CSV table of C-alpha atoms and ligand atoms in Angstrom, one decimal:
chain,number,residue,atom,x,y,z
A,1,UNK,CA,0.0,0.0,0.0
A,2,UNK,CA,1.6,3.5,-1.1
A,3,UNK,CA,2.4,5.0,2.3
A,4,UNK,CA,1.6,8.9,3.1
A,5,UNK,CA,3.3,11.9,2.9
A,6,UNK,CA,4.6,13.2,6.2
A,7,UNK,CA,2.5,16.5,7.8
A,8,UNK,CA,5.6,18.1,6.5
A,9,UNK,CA,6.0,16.9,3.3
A,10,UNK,CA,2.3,17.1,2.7
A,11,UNK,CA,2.3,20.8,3.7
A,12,UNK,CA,5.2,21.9,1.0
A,13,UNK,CA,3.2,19.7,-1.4
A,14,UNK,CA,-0.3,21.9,-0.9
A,15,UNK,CA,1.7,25.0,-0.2
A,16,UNK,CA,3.5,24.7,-3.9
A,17,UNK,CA,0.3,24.2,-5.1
A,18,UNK,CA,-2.9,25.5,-3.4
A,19,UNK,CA,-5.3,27.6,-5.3
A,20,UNK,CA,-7.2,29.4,-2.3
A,21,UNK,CA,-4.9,29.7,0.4
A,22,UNK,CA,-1.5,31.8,0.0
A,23,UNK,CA,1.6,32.4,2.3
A,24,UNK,CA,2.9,35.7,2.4
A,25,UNK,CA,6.2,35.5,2.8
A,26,UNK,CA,7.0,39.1,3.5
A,27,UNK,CA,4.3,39.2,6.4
A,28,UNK,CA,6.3,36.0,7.2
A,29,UNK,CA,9.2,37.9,8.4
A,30,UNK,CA,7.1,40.5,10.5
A,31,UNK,CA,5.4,37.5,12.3
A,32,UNK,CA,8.8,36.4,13.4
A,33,UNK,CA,10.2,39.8,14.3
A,34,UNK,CA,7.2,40.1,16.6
A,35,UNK,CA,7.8,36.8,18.3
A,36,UNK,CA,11.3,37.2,18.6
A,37,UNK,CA,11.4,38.9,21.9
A,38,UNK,CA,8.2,36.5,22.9
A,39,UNK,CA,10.5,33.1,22.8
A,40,UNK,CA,11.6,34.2,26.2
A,41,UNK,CA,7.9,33.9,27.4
A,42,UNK,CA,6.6,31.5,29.5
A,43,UNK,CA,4.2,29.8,26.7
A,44,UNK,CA,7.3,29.6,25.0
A,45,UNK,CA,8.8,27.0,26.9
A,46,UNK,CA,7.6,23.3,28.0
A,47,UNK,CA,7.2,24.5,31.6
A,48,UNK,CA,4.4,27.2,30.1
A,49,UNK,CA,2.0,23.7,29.6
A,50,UNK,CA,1.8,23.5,33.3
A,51,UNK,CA,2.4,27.0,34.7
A,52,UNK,CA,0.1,28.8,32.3
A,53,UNK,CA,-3.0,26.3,32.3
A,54,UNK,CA,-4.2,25.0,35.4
A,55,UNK,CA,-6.9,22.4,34.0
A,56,UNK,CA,-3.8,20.4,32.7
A,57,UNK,CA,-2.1,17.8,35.0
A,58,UNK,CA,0.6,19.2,37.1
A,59,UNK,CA,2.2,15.8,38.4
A,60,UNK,CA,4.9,13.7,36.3
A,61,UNK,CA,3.3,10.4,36.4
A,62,UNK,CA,1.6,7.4,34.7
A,63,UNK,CA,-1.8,8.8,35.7
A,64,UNK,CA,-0.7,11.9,34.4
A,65,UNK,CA,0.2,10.4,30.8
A,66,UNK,CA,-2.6,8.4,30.7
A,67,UNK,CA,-5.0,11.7,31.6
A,68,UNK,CA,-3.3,13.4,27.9
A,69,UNK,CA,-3.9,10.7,26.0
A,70,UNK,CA,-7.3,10.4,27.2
A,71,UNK,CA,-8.2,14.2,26.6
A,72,UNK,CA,-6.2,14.3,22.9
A,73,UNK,CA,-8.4,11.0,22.2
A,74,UNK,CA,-11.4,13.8,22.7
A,75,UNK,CA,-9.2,16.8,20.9
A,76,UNK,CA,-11.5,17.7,18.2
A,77,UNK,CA,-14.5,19.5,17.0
A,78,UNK,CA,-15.6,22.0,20.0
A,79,UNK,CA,-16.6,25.1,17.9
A,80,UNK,CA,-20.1,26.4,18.1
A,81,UNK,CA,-22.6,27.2,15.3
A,82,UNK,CA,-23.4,30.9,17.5
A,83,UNK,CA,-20.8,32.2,19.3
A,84,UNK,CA,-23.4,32.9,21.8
A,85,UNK,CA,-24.9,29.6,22.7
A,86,UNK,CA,-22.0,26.9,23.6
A,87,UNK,CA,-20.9,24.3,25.1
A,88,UNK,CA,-19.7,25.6,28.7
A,89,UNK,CA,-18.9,23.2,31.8
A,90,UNK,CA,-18.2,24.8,35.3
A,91,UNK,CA,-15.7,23.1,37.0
A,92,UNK,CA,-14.4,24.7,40.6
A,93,UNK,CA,-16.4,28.0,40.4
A,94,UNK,CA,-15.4,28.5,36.4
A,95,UNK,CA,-17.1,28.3,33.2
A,96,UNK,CA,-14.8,26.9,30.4
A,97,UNK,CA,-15.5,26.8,26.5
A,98,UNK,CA,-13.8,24.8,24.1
A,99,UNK,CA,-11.2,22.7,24.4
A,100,UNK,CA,-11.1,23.3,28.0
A,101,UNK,CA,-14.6,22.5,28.6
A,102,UNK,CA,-13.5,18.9,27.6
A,103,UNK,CA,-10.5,18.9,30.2
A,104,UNK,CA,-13.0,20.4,32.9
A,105,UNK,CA,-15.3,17.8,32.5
A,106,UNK,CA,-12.4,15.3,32.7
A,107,UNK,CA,-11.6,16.9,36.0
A,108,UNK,CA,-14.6,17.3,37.2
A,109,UNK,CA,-15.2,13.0,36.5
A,110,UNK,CA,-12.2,12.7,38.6
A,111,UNK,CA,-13.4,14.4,41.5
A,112,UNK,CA,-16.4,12.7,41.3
A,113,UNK,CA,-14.5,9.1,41.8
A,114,UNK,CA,-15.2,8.7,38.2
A,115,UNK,CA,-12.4,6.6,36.7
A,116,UNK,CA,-12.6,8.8,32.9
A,117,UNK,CA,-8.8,8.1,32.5
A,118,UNK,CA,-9.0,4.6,33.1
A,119,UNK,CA,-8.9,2.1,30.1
A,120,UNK,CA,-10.6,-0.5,32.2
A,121,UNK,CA,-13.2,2.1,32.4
A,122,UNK,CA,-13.9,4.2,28.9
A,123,UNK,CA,-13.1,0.9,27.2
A,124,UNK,CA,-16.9,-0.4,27.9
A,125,UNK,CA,-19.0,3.4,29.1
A,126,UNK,CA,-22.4,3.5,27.8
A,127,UNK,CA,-23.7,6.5,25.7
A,128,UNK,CA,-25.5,7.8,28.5
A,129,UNK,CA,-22.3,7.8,30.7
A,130,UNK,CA,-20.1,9.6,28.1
A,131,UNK,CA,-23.2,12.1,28.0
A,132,UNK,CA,-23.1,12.4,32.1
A,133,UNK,CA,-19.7,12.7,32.3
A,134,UNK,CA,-18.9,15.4,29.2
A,135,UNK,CA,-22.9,17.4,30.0
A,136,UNK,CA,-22.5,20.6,29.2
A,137,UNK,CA,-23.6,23.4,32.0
A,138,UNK,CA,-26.3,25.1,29.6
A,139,UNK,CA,-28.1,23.5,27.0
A,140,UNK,CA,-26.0,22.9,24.3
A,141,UNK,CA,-24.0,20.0,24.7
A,142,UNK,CA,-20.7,19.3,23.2
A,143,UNK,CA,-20.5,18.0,19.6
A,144,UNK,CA,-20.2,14.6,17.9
A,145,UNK,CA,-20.9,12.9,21.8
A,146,UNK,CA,-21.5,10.0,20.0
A,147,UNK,CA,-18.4,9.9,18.4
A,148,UNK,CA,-16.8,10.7,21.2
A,149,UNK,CA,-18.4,7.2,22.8
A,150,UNK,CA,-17.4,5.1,19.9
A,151,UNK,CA,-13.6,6.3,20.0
A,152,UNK,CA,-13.6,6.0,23.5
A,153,UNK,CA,-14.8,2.2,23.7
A,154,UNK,CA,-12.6,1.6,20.4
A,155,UNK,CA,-9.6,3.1,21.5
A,156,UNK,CA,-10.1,2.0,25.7
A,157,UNK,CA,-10.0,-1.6,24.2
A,158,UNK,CA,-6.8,-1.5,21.8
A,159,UNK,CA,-5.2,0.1,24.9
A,160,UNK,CA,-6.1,-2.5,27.1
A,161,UNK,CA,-5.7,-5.4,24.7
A,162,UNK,CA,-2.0,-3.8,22.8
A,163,UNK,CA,-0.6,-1.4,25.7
A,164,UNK,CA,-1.6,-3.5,28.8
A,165,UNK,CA,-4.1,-0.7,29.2
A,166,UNK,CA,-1.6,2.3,29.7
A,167,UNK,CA,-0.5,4.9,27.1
A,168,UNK,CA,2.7,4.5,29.2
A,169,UNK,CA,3.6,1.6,27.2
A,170,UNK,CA,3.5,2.8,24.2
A,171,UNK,CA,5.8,5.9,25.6
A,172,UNK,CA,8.4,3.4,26.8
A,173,UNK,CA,8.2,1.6,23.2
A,174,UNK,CA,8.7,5.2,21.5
A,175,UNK,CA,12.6,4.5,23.2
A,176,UNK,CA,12.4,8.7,23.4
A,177,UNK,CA,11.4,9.2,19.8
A,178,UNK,CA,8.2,11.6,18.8
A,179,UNK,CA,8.3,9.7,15.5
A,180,UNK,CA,7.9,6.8,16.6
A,181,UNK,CA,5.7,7.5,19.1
A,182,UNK,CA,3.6,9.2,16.3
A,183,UNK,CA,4.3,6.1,14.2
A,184,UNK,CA,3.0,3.7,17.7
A,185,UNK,CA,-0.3,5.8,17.6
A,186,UNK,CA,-1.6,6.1,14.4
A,187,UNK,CA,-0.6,2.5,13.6
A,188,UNK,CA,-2.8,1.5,16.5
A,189,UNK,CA,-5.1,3.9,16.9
A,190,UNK,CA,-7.4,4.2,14.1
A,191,UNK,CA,-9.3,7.6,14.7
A,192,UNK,CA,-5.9,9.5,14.8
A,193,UNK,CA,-5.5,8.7,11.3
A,194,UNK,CA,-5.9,12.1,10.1
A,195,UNK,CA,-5.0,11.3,6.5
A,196,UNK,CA,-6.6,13.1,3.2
A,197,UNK,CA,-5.9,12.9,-0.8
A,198,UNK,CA,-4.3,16.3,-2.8
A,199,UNK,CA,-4.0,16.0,-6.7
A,200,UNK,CA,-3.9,12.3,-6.3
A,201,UNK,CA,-1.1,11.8,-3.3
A,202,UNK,CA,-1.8,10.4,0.0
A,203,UNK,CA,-1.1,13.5,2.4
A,204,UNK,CA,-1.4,13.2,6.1
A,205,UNK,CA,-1.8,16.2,9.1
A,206,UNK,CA,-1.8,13.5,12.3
A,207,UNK,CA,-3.1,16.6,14.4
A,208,UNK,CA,-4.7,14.9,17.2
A,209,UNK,CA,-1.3,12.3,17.4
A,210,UNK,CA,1.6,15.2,17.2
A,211,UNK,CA,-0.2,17.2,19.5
A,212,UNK,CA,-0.3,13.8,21.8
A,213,UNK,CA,3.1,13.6,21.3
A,214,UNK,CA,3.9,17.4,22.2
A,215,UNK,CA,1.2,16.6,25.0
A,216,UNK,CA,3.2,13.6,26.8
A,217,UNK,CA,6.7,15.9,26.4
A,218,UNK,CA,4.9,18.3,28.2
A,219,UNK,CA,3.7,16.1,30.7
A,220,UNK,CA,6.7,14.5,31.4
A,221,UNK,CA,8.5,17.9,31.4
A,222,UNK,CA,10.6,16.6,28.1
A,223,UNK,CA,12.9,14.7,30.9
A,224,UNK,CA,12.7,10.6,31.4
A,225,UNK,CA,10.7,8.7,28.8
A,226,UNK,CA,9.3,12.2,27.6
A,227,UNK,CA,12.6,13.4,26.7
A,228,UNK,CA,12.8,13.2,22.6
A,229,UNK,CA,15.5,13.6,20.9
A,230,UNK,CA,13.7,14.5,17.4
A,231,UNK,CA,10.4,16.8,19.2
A,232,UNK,CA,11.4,19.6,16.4
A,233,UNK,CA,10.7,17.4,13.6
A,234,UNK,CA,6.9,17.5,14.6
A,235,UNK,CA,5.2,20.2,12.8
A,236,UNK,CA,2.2,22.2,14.1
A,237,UNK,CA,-1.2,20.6,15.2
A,238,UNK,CA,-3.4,22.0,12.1
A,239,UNK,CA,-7.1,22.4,14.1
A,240,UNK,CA,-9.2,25.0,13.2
A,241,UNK,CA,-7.7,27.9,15.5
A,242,UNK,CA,-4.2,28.3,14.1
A,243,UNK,CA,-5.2,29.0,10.4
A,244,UNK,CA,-7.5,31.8,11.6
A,245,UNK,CA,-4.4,33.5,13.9
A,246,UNK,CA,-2.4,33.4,11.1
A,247,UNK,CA,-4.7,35.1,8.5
A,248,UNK,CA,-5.0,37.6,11.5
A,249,UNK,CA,-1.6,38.4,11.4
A,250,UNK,CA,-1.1,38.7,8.0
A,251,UNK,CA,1.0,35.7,7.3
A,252,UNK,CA,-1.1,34.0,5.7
A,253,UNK,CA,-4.0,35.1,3.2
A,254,UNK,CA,-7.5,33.2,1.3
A,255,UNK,CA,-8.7,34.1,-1.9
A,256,UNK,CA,-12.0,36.3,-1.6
A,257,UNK,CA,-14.1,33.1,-2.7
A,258,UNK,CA,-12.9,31.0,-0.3
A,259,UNK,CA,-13.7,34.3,2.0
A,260,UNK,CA,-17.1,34.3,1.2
A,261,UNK,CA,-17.3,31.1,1.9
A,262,UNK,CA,-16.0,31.0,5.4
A,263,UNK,CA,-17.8,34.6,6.6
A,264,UNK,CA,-21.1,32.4,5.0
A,265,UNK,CA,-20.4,29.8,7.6
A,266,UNK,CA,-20.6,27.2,4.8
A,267,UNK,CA,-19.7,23.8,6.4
A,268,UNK,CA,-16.6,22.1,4.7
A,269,UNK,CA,-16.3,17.9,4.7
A,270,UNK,CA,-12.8,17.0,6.0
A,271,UNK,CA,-10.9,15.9,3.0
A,272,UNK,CA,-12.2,18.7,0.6
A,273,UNK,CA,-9.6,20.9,-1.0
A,274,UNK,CA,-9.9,24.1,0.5
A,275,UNK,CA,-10.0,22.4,3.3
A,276,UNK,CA,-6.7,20.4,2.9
A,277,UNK,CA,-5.2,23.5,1.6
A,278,UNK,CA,-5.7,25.4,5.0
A,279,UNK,CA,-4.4,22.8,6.9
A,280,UNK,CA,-1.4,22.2,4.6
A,281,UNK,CA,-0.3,25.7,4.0
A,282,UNK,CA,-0.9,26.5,8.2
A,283,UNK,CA,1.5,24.1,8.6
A,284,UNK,CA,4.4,25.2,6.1
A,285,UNK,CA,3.3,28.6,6.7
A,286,UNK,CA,4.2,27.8,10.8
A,287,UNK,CA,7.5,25.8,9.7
A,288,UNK,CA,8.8,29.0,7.7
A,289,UNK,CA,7.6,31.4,10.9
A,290,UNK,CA,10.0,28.9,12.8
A,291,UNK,CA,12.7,29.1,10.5
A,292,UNK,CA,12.5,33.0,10.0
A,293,UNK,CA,13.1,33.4,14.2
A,294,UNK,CA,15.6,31.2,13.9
A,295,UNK,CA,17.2,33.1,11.4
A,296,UNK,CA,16.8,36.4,13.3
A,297,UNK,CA,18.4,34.7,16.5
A,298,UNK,CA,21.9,33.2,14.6
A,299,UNK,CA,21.9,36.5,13.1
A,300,UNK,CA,22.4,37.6,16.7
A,301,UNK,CA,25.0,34.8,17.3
A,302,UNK,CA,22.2,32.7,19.3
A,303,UNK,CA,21.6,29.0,18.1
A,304,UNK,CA,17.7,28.4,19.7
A,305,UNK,CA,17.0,25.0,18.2
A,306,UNK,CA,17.0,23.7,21.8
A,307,UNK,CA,13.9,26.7,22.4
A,308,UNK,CA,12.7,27.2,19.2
A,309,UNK,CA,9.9,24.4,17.4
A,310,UNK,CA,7.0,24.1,16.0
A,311,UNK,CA,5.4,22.5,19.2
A,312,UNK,CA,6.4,25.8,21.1
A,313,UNK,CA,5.5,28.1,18.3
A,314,UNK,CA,2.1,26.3,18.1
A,315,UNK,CA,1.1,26.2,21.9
A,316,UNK,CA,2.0,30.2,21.6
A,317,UNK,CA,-0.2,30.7,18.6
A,318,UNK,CA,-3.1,28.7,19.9
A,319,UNK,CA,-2.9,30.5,23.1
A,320,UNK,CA,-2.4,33.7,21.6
A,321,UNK,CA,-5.7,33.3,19.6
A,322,UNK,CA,-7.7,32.4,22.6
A,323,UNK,CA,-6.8,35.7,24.4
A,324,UNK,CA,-7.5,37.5,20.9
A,325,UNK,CA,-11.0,36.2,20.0
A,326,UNK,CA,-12.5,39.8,20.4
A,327,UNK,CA,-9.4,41.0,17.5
A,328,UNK,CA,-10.0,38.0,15.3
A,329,UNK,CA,-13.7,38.0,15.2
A,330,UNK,CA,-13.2,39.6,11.6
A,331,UNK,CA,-11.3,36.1,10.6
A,332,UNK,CA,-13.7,33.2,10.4
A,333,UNK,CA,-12.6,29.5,11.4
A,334,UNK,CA,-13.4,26.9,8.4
A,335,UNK,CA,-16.3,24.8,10.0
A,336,UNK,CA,-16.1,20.9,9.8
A,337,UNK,CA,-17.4,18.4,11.7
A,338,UNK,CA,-14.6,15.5,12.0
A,339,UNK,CA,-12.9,13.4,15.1
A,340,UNK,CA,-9.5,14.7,13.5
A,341,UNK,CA,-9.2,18.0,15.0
B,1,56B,N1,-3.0,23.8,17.2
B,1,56B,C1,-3.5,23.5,18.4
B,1,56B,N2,-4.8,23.1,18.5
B,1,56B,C2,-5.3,22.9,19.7
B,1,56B,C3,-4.5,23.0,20.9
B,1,56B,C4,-5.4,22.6,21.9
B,1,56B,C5,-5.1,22.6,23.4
B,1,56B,N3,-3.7,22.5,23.7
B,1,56B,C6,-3.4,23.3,24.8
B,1,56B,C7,-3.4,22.8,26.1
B,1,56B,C8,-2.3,22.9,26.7
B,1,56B,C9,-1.3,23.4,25.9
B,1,56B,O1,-0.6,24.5,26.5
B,1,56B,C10,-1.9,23.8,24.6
B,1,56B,O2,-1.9,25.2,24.5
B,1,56B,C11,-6.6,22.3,21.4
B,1,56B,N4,-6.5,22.5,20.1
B,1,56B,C12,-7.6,22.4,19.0
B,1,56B,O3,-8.2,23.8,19.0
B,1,56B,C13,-9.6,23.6,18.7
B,1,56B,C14,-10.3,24.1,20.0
B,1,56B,O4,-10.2,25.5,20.1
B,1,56B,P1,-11.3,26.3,20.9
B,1,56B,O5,-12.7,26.0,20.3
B,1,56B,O6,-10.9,27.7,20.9
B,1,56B,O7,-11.2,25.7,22.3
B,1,56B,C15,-9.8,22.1,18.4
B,1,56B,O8,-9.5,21.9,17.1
B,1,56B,C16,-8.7,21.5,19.3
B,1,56B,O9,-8.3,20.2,18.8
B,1,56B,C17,-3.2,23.4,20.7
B,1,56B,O10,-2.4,23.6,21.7
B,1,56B,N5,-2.7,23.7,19.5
């Protein structure tokens, strides 16, 4: 079987040849020269995972591990169709949206004794469980909760039957290598295969299993089993948040059809070629921003390969959109209902 194209080499491939979605290079440069005195920031470093989001697991541990791999399992599809009716779950006196509405509702299954994080556990929960344990605080709950029961029962019992039941294994067969801990996942793991077709090749973006990976380094504080060697050959996770920061800032740009379409809220299928192109060109568009502020750093005698990636770029750009939402309201996301991101 003809293998896929790496998330890298699948990005040059749509950048060199997308029809709707274009880099500006020169808007490029300004992005980097306005991170460059941002890589000293906290959400510039692994530690900013922990310090900067308190939802997230702060211990180094196997319950921690298996806590990431349970929530990146759920990482996809938590946009709204009004910006005004969502998805919102309180958890210790705060309301979270999002992405972090799915990590409160974790938490909050935890405090209840609830054992979400255990294999033994998701591997056989009923519908109506998944819908107790991820019910929304108003009365929209969050998307595609059946899907979310079918990967969780599907992906509880490969874990238990492959891994011995903890995503731990699979870390310790990575032997400190995000590629093949990428490679362990979506080999195993059928919903992270986030896979499409462009002008006949087989491209991949493996959102959901490089931001696992990025998640576990994080976890384990890039030190012990969670200390890879190669965790700058991942590229960015290509969701639906990234794209729209970067067409805020310029660096990257769609054509005024594919404009209309997205300020129409037309819904895209996952796989279509606008679609593909986003995702592709976010993520050479990201690897040229890294490269740029790398640039801009030897040029000052500094080599920051050890600071600078695309994990680190990406957790600053996601988290950079979410305190912009108000500035980037102009920008619409692409809408598509899919388990990949
Ligand atoms: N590219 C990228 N996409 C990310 C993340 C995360 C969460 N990771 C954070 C957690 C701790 C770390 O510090 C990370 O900052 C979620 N998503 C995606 O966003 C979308 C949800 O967005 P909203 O509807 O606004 O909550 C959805 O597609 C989800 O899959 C990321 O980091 N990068």
């Amino acid at each position: 079987m003809e293998e896929f194209l790496s998330p890298k080499d699948s990005a040059q491939l749509i950048a060199e040849n997308s029809r709707d979605v274009f880099i500006e290079e020169v808007q490029v440069r300004k992005v980097a020269e306005f991170l460059f005195d941002k890589v000293s920031a906290k959400e510039f470093s692994v530690t900013g995972w922990k310090a900067l989001h308190e939802l997230n697991p702060q211990a180094v541990s196997d319950d921690a591990v298996n806590w990431v791999f349970l929530a990146d399992t759920l990482n996809f599809s938590f946009w709204s169709e009004h910006e005004d009716r969502k998805c919102l779950v309180k958890y210790r006196g705060k309301m979270y949206s999002g992405y972090w509405s799915l990590c409160a509702a974790i938490n909050r299954a935890l405090d209840d004794g609830i054992p979400i994080t255990s294999a033994t556990y998701y591997a056989s929960m009923t519908l109506e469980q998944v819908r107790h344990v991820f019910r929304s605080d108003t009365d929209v709950p969050m998307p595609l909760i059946e899907e979310r029961h079918r990967i969780l029962n599907e992906t509880g019992t490969i874990l238990l039957e492959k891994f011995g039941g903890s995503f731990v294994t699979c870390v310790k067969m990575s032997e400190k290598s995000a590629q093949k801990l990428l490679r362990v996942v979506v080999e195993n793991f059928p919903s992270y295969r986030d896979e499409a077709t462009f002008k006949g090749k087989k491209v991949s973006f493996y959102k959901r299993a490089q931001i696992l990976v990025a998640d576990t380094w994080s976890v384990l504080e890039g030190k012990g089993d969670g200390c890879f060697g190669d965790i700058s050959s991942l590229t960015i996770f290509a969701d639906y948040r990234i794209p729209q920061v970067l067409v805020h800032l310029g660096a990257m740009r769609y054509s005024d059809e594919l404009m209309r379409k997205l300020h129409a809220g037309v819904m895209f299928q996952s796989g279509d070629v606008q679609e593909v192109e986003i995702r592709g060109c976010s993520i050479w568009c990201c690897g040229l921003i890294c490269d740029q502020l790398l640039e801009l750093y030897k040029k000052k005698g500094q080599n920051m390969r050890e600071k600078i990636n695309a994990v680190l770029l990406d957790y600053y750009l996601w988290d950079y959109a979410r305190d912009h939402r108000e500035d980037m309201k102009e920008i619409p996301i692409h809408r598509v209902r899919c388990i990949y991101y």
